[in-house]
Amino acid sequence: MSILVLDIVTTAAILFAVASGLMIILGVMKLINFAHGAFLTVGGYTAFLTTEAGITPWLSAPLAAIFGFLAGIVIERLVVRPLYSRPLDAILATWGLGIVIGQVITLTFGREVQFAASPMSGTFDFGAIDYSAYRIVVTLIAIAIGIALTALFYGTRFGLQARAVIMNETLARGLGIDSGRVRTLTFGLGAGLACAAGALITPLLSVDPNMGLPWLVNSFMLVLVSGVSIPSLALASLILGGAQVAVSTYISPIIGGLTIVVLAAFILRINPRGLGLG
Amino acid sequence: MASLSSKRVYRTVALGAITALAVIAIAPFFMDIYTTNILIRAFYLAALVMTVDILWGYTGILTFGQSAFFGIGAYACALVFTHYGFGPLWAIGALAIGILAALAVAAIVGWLAFYHGASPLYASIITLALPIVLVQLIFAGGRWTGSSSGLSAFPTYYWSTETWFWIAGAYLVLVTSLGFLLVRSDFGRILVAIRENEERAAYLGIPISRIKTGLMMASGAVGAAAGFGYAAFTNVVAPELGDFLLGTELLIWTALGGRGTLIGPVLGAIGIDVTASYLSGTLPFLWKLLTGIAFVVVIVLLPRGLAPILGQAIGFVIPPLRRKPPQSAELVPADWRPIAASFDAPPLKIDELICQYGSLRVLTGVNATVKGGELLSIVGPNGAGKTTLMRCVSDGSERTAGRVYVQGVEIGRGAPQSIVALGVGRSFQNTNLFDTLTVAECLMLARYGVDGAPMFARRAEIRMPEPALDIMRATGLDKVLATETGSLSHGMKRGLELAMVLATEPSVLLLDEPTAGLTKAERTAIGHTLKRLTDEYGLAVVLIEHDLDFVREISSRIVVLHQGSVLMEGTVEEVVNSELVRAVYSGEQVEAVA
Amino acid sequence: MSGPILSLDEVSSGYGAATVLHGVSLSLRAGEIVAVLGKNGMGKTTLLKTIMGFVKAAAGSVLLDGAPITGRSPHAIVRQGVAYAPQDYTIFQDLTVEENLRLGVLADDIYRGRVDMLGDVFPRMLERLKQRAGTLSGGEQKMLLMSRAIIARPRIMLVDEISEGLQPTMIERMAEVLRRTRSEHGTAVLLVEQHLSFALSVADRYAVLKLGEIVDEGVAAEGAAKVAEHLKV
Amino acid sequence: MKRSVFLSLLLSVTATAALAQDPIKIGIPVGLSGANSVVAPSVVQSAELAAEEINAEGGILGRPVELIVADDGSGAQGAQRAFDSLVFREGVDVLISMETSAARNAGLPIVNRGRVPYIYTSFYEGKSCSPWMYVNAWVPEQQVAPIVDHFMKEFGAKTYFLIGSDYAFGRGMLEFTRQYVEDSGGEIVGEEYLPMDGSDWTAIISKLKAANPDALITSTAGGAPNVTLTKQLRAAGVSIPYGNLAVDEGTAKSMGADANGIFIAASYVTGIDSEENKTFLDAMKAKFDGDLNTPNDLSVPQYEAVYLYKAAVEKAGSTDPQAVIDALSEVSFTGPRGTVQMNKQRHAPLTMYLGQVQEDGSVEVIQSFANVDPGDQCPQLAN
């Protein structure tokens, strides 16, 4: 039972970390970034390159975040900016962008599975049970990300401006907020978070050109169900991630793999606002 | 009573179909077997892509899941032939099973995705989840579905490649022709209207959810039949026939070919699939990279795809393909009988209506009754809640509390189109209509609730109630029936707005500043028509208006709304001479006077 | 100062095909209060939106300090010392009073340096800093709207129907605040109004907008009768 | 193209009257993109070596050998294109390929229609049969036994936990494993699957730990799922004997420490101590040098299959498809894996090696099992 609780909490934490970048972009820009999976992959390859360069694996996520941020800014200018008024087209364009990133990675690194070093291995002992140490660490990092994002959005001027843009963009612009700049930074931030999350989950995964794809749809569902707020994303991750673990454990992991998608679709059908807490 | 333009569409389609069939009939004799094989598969996929274009390009439903229907059709074929039996009856049975399964799945998708108030994004999510779920089911099917390996070498008709080519080609020509007739029909214009302005279409009484679900089902059936043919020909089914990646690929083909052109995506699918067959074998990753780049570029820079560009080029060479300006239907008077004024219940009764957005209370308990033959004007300063009141009366999901009765029927939480069906017509403040539709098409649209719309034809005549015709004449709209509404003048747009609402033959009319920005002459004409509607036709009219001069001339009663509640109600004279109203309008203290 | 700090030169603008303003020319000198009067739907709000860059001028130009700002984005115009108080209750309902005020200035340390100045004009705002703006009463929301504009200490303030829905005492207070802002900081104000007596009592000059054109201009103190004629119900 | 060309293509497919100087075309549909793209390059390289060697020795029946590689995208749709292209456009004499089961199944109807001999060189879940197909790689019957036998004998393992990817190979292998374990007196205490693209094994690993079995046997999709499972098992501290039915030597090597201690069973490992293997490895190194993809259990059968085809053509005296098909079961070739003859219902008895991955990623051969029988694969196809 305590293993189940740990499974649920750590799974939720991983889902939260992976989905947070997507949520920020959707929240501020009203735009679904279907290149999110590709960004996760880029993070994985950053971790791989970090390992190759002999740098400590603890630095792979921060490096991925920096790289993702810069790449995100460039991508926002080139691809995303013309599509603000066409949200459905933005989904398609970012999907196409994901294909392009995936193929560039394939042409550069090849199709094969690569390996990135894990910052730590082994298990923590909790009396009767031992549990994967890295999953515990990832959970702590995810909580730290959640706190940092909350601090950013509720404690800084950038966060205030971003929230102002979310609530009423016209008014925000009328108060001297350069909403274009807010959007660019937000996209960079979202991309950076996605890349960092990719690097973060790499020790539990393999690095290959498609590694991010399976996470895309689940993240997408979580973000929509969460109704774009940090606490409700945490809640959605806990509920849907918990349901996934429970179904995988007690019914079948195959159905478990569909749990988030199906559950999210029904939650949104019943209440289009999802689990929104605010 | 097919119209001239309908006949022209029939002729174009027949000509195109015959030409295409002729090409298909002789093509196998000039092609090597490899190209023929590729084309057969491309034809089936093209039929699928065509349904994506109708859903996405014409109706605006971004679907990631059309591949699922293809997969359902293909697996129906493979499963029946592998496990149950093979023969002509089995084949027909399997096809029927595939189509029925697709119809059922599409109906569920429609129920989930197209309820009133569903965002377009939510519909996309459902179509995204569909192939993911389907493929997992196939994986989980073990030996029965062949899991990841799929099923192959089941008994099928080992006809010659030419025969299959003809079958696939004929199927593609058939469904494309039907698709072409559909999008060029009056019904097809309704699809475009849904894409352009779904909310407005709902307020004209068009059953959006039903149409979208029906369209999804028809597309599903066409896709399933294509999948069936594909499986029967290739003798192979695999999960990738129904997966999300194929679904997105269909979108890519549609976008590159040119969404909303039908022929573009069909040719695009064939062209890209054939090119891929020749190129991807040698340059697999580069090919995908180039497709991806092309896709991004087209979405960002050329949202209409490549077809319009090529189409223009071809149009110079082959004149019949050039799109002629649409020929318009004629207007004829409809037989709209005045409403008998003998109702027990008043046409409109508003009871303690409250509307709140978050902490902002816009309406705080409004009561009003409008009788037949009465014109009630609602006046009040900006932000008094006038437009919100209209919204709450015409869409059941808007209000927070209170009741609204139309002809004695409580509207409940009904969607706009169900309230339109009760006889409520609403005009809007903004003049944002269906920009790419012509005036005549807009009117046809408005008549959907009364006259319906033919699926594969265009009407020669649009029946319009007499008062609507008056408005059209007064604003000069009757002269520009074939003009796209995007290029109309402001006055004409307002006139069209009103004419469209009247075309729905309402018994209760809600008008939100119908004369704003109009010339004196236009105002007078509209005033006359409104008078006639109440006096001759017995309509109950609710009018929001700022221009008190105009209000004074035509109103039976006036309600003054201020800060979300009724400040005063009375006859024209009472209100106009009221100190209170003068105070409100000049912004002086209200509380003190009241 | 010699020339006007803000001037409109034959500006036409509108939405899509619909032109709302037809060749409007108007100027505002430093420290001057100009009232633009007109009934609903005459283009008053569009005028302000065009100055702010929300609506693109189809013809003519808007000059700030003699240099054209036509085509600039709103935030760039704000950075040149223009503050905009839009119509209705346009504050961030879900943010706190303090957050709304912080958004009124370009940096948080500016906010910290200036927030106390509100004590003189709207002391109630300082009491409610942590309250969610949406829970304020209508009058308080207007105060917040005005506070947000004056805390920016702009050279030019564009104010859209601030008197609407306010009690006379509040309206008098707003007039007081506008006069004070002008006298203390030399702020020029372009005031869009329907409320005749309020507008003419604070303004130096007036202009009447009718169907997108300026039909009358003059000195505020002398215009009451003429303007009333234009605005007659 | 003209009909005459189309006819000549048909003729070249049957290829009976080909000129002596015409090359013999060998079609290699392989997953250059998609799931198999990791191993595909090594497969192509080993075929290239075989072709070069044969051509240096004067070809087959005096005709040079020409390889035509086509990408099958590792899936059904791509395979149809690749097979169509090879059979009907290129008019190949034989197809020799390592492919996914989905690609193979998709290609078979085209092979049947085109009547081309087809040698399948990938290990797979077994029981795929066609009059035109031979298989020279292992099936579950050959691979599972060494591992289970070893676990039972050396570790006294009685209870087993099975984990797989939910697809034909994963299910097929574990289905056989369950049967074999139960027949050998063991017990299966859990059998769990994850979707093929799944990467989160958390719940399954927790179940595994709760079941506390003596040994673990996994059969996932190659590449990513295999790696994620192994990593997560290690992270969770699972240390019971672990047999992995889907890991190849190369992947094990790149996994490094995580793969340490894993048992694998294969018909080829680079450490096989034979003259043929040494010669082969030297020749590969000489030919490809720095670009060499390490030979493996998927690429070596490809190399041998080219030689098996050569032997069959020489025995038949022509490239006539039916004659070649008849001859294929009667010829044998001694290569890196030892002597291989596809004489058991179109499949081949093979020498299997049980190996354990070492700390440095190399595979140490613990035991070899000579001539392991593939069992009844295609009883309806008499040899």
PDB file of N, CA, C and O in Angstrom, chain B residues 312-330:
ATOM      1  N   GLN B 312      -5.320  28.640 -59.822  1.00  0.00           N
ATOM      2  CA  GLN B 312      -5.342  29.840 -60.646  1.00  0.00           C
ATOM      3  C   GLN B 312      -4.553  29.613 -61.926  1.00  0.00           C
ATOM      4  O   GLN B 312      -4.976  29.974 -63.016  1.00  0.00           O
ATOM      5  N   ALA B 313      -3.393  28.965 -61.772  1.00  0.00           N
ATOM      6  CA  ALA B 313      -2.564  28.707 -62.946  1.00  0.00           C
ATOM      7  C   ALA B 313      -3.315  27.823 -63.931  1.00  0.00           C
ATOM      8  O   ALA B 313      -3.365  28.107 -65.130  1.00  0.00           O
ATOM      9  N   ILE B 314      -3.954  26.761 -63.405  1.00  0.00           N
ATOM     10  CA  ILE B 314      -4.661  25.841 -64.293  1.00  0.00           C
ATOM     11  C   ILE B 314      -5.889  26.520 -64.892  1.00  0.00           C
ATOM     12  O   ILE B 314      -6.238  26.323 -66.038  1.00  0.00           O
ATOM     13  N   GLY B 315      -6.523  27.361 -64.076  1.00  0.00           N
ATOM     14  CA  GLY B 315      -7.728  28.046 -64.519  1.00  0.00           C
ATOM     15  C   GLY B 315      -7.540  28.798 -65.822  1.00  0.00           C
ATOM     16  O   GLY B 315      -8.443  28.893 -66.639  1.00  0.00           O
ATOM     17  N   PHE B 316      -6.324  29.305 -66.030  1.00  0.00           N
ATOM     18  CA  PHE B 316      -6.065  30.003 -67.282  1.00  0.00           C
ATOM     19  C   PHE B 316      -6.030  29.045 -68.449  1.00  0.00           C
ATOM     20  O   PHE B 316      -6.347  29.391 -69.570  1.00  0.00           O
ATOM     21  N   VAL B 317      -5.595  27.824 -68.159  1.00  0.00           N
ATOM     22  CA  VAL B 317      -5.460  26.850 -69.234  1.00  0.00           C
ATOM     23  C   VAL B 317      -6.792  26.184 -69.531  1.00  0.00           C
ATOM     24  O   VAL B 317      -7.218  26.058 -70.662  1.00  0.00           O
ATOM     25  N   ILE B 318      -7.470  25.742 -68.480  1.00  0.00           N
ATOM     26  CA  ILE B 318      -8.745  25.056 -68.673  1.00  0.00           C
ATOM     27  C   ILE B 318      -9.859  25.919 -68.090  1.00  0.00           C
ATOM     28  O   ILE B 318     -10.135  25.869 -66.895  1.00  0.00           O
ATOM     29  N   PRO B 319     -10.508  26.709 -68.914  1.00  0.00           N
ATOM     30  CA  PRO B 319     -11.482  27.678 -68.410  1.00  0.00           C
ATOM     31  C   PRO B 319     -12.573  27.097 -67.520  1.00  0.00           C
ATOM     32  O   PRO B 319     -12.931  27.741 -66.541  1.00  0.00           O
ATOM     33  N   PRO B 320     -13.136  25.909 -67.787  1.00  0.00           N
ATOM     34  CA  PRO B 320     -14.246  25.467 -66.946  1.00  0.00           C
ATOM     35  C   PRO B 320     -13.853  25.333 -65.481  1.00  0.00           C
ATOM     36  O   PRO B 320     -14.688  25.338 -64.601  1.00  0.00           O
ATOM     37  N   LEU B 321     -12.542  25.168 -65.208  1.00  0.00           N
ATOM     38  CA  LEU B 321     -12.122  24.984 -63.829  1.00  0.00           C
ATOM     39  C   LEU B 321     -12.056  26.307 -63.076  1.00  0.00           C
ATOM     40  O   LEU B 321     -11.964  26.337 -61.875  1.00  0.00           O
ATOM     41  N   ARG B 322     -12.043  27.391 -63.841  1.00  0.00           N
ATOM     42  CA  ARG B 322     -11.986  28.680 -63.169  1.00  0.00           C
ATOM     43  C   ARG B 322     -13.305  28.922 -62.451  1.00  0.00           C
ATOM     44  O   ARG B 322     -14.377  28.664 -62.990  1.00  0.00           O
ATOM     45  N   ARG B 323     -13.204  29.371 -61.249  1.00  0.00           N
ATOM     46  CA  ARG B 323     -14.441  29.539 -60.489  1.00  0.00           C
ATOM     47  C   ARG B 323     -15.171  30.783 -60.944  1.00  0.00           C
ATOM     48  O   ARG B 323     -14.666  31.891 -60.850  1.00  0.00           O
ATOM     49  N   LYS B 324     -16.372  30.575 -61.454  1.00  0.00           N
ATOM     50  CA  LYS B 324     -17.149  31.722 -61.884  1.00  0.00           C
ATOM     51  C   LYS B 324     -17.792  32.372 -60.689  1.00  0.00           C
ATOM     52  O   LYS B 324     -18.025  31.721 -59.684  1.00  0.00           O
ATOM     53  N   PRO B 325     -18.100  33.645 -60.807  1.00  0.00           N
ATOM     54  CA  PRO B 325     -18.803  34.267 -59.687  1.00  0.00           C
ATOM     55  C   PRO B 325     -20.099  33.513 -59.447  1.00  0.00           C
ATOM     56  O   PRO B 325     -20.811  33.173 -60.409  1.00  0.00           O
ATOM     57  N   PRO B 326     -20.411  33.240 -58.193  1.00  0.00           N
ATOM     58  CA  PRO B 326     -21.588  32.417 -57.927  1.00  0.00           C
ATOM     59  C   PRO B 326     -22.842  33.082 -58.461  1.00  0.00           C
ATOM     60  O   PRO B 326     -23.047  34.283 -58.296  1.00  0.00           O
ATOM     61  N   GLN B 327     -23.653  32.290 -59.107  1.00  0.00           N
ATOM     62  CA  GLN B 327     -24.903  32.806 -59.627  1.00  0.00           C
ATOM     63  C   GLN B 327     -25.919  32.743 -58.508  1.00  0.00           C
ATOM     64  O   GLN B 327     -25.973  31.777 -57.768  1.00  0.00           O
ATOM     65  N   SER B 328     -26.671  33.779 -58.362  1.00  0.00           N
ATOM     66  CA  SER B 328     -27.482  33.863 -57.166  1.00  0.00           C
ATOM     67  C   SER B 328     -28.885  33.333 -57.384  1.00  0.00           C
ATOM     68  O   SER B 328     -29.423  33.354 -58.485  1.00  0.00           O
ATOM     69  N   ALA B 329     -29.451  32.867 -56.264  1.00  0.00           N
ATOM     70  CA  ALA B 329     -30.845  32.457 -56.302  1.00  0.00           C
ATOM     71  C   ALA B 329     -31.732  33.702 -56.315  1.00  0.00           C
ATOM     72  O   ALA B 329     -31.300  34.792 -55.985  1.00  0.00           O
ATOM     73  N   GLU B 330     -32.984  33.494 -56.699  1.00  0.00           N
ATOM     74  CA  GLU B 330     -33.922  34.617 -56.706  1.00  0.00           C
ATOM     75  C   GLU B 330     -34.709  34.635 -55.408  1.00  0.00           C
ATOM     76  O   GLU B 330     -34.942  33.602 -54.796  1.00  0.00           O
TER      77      GLU B 330
END
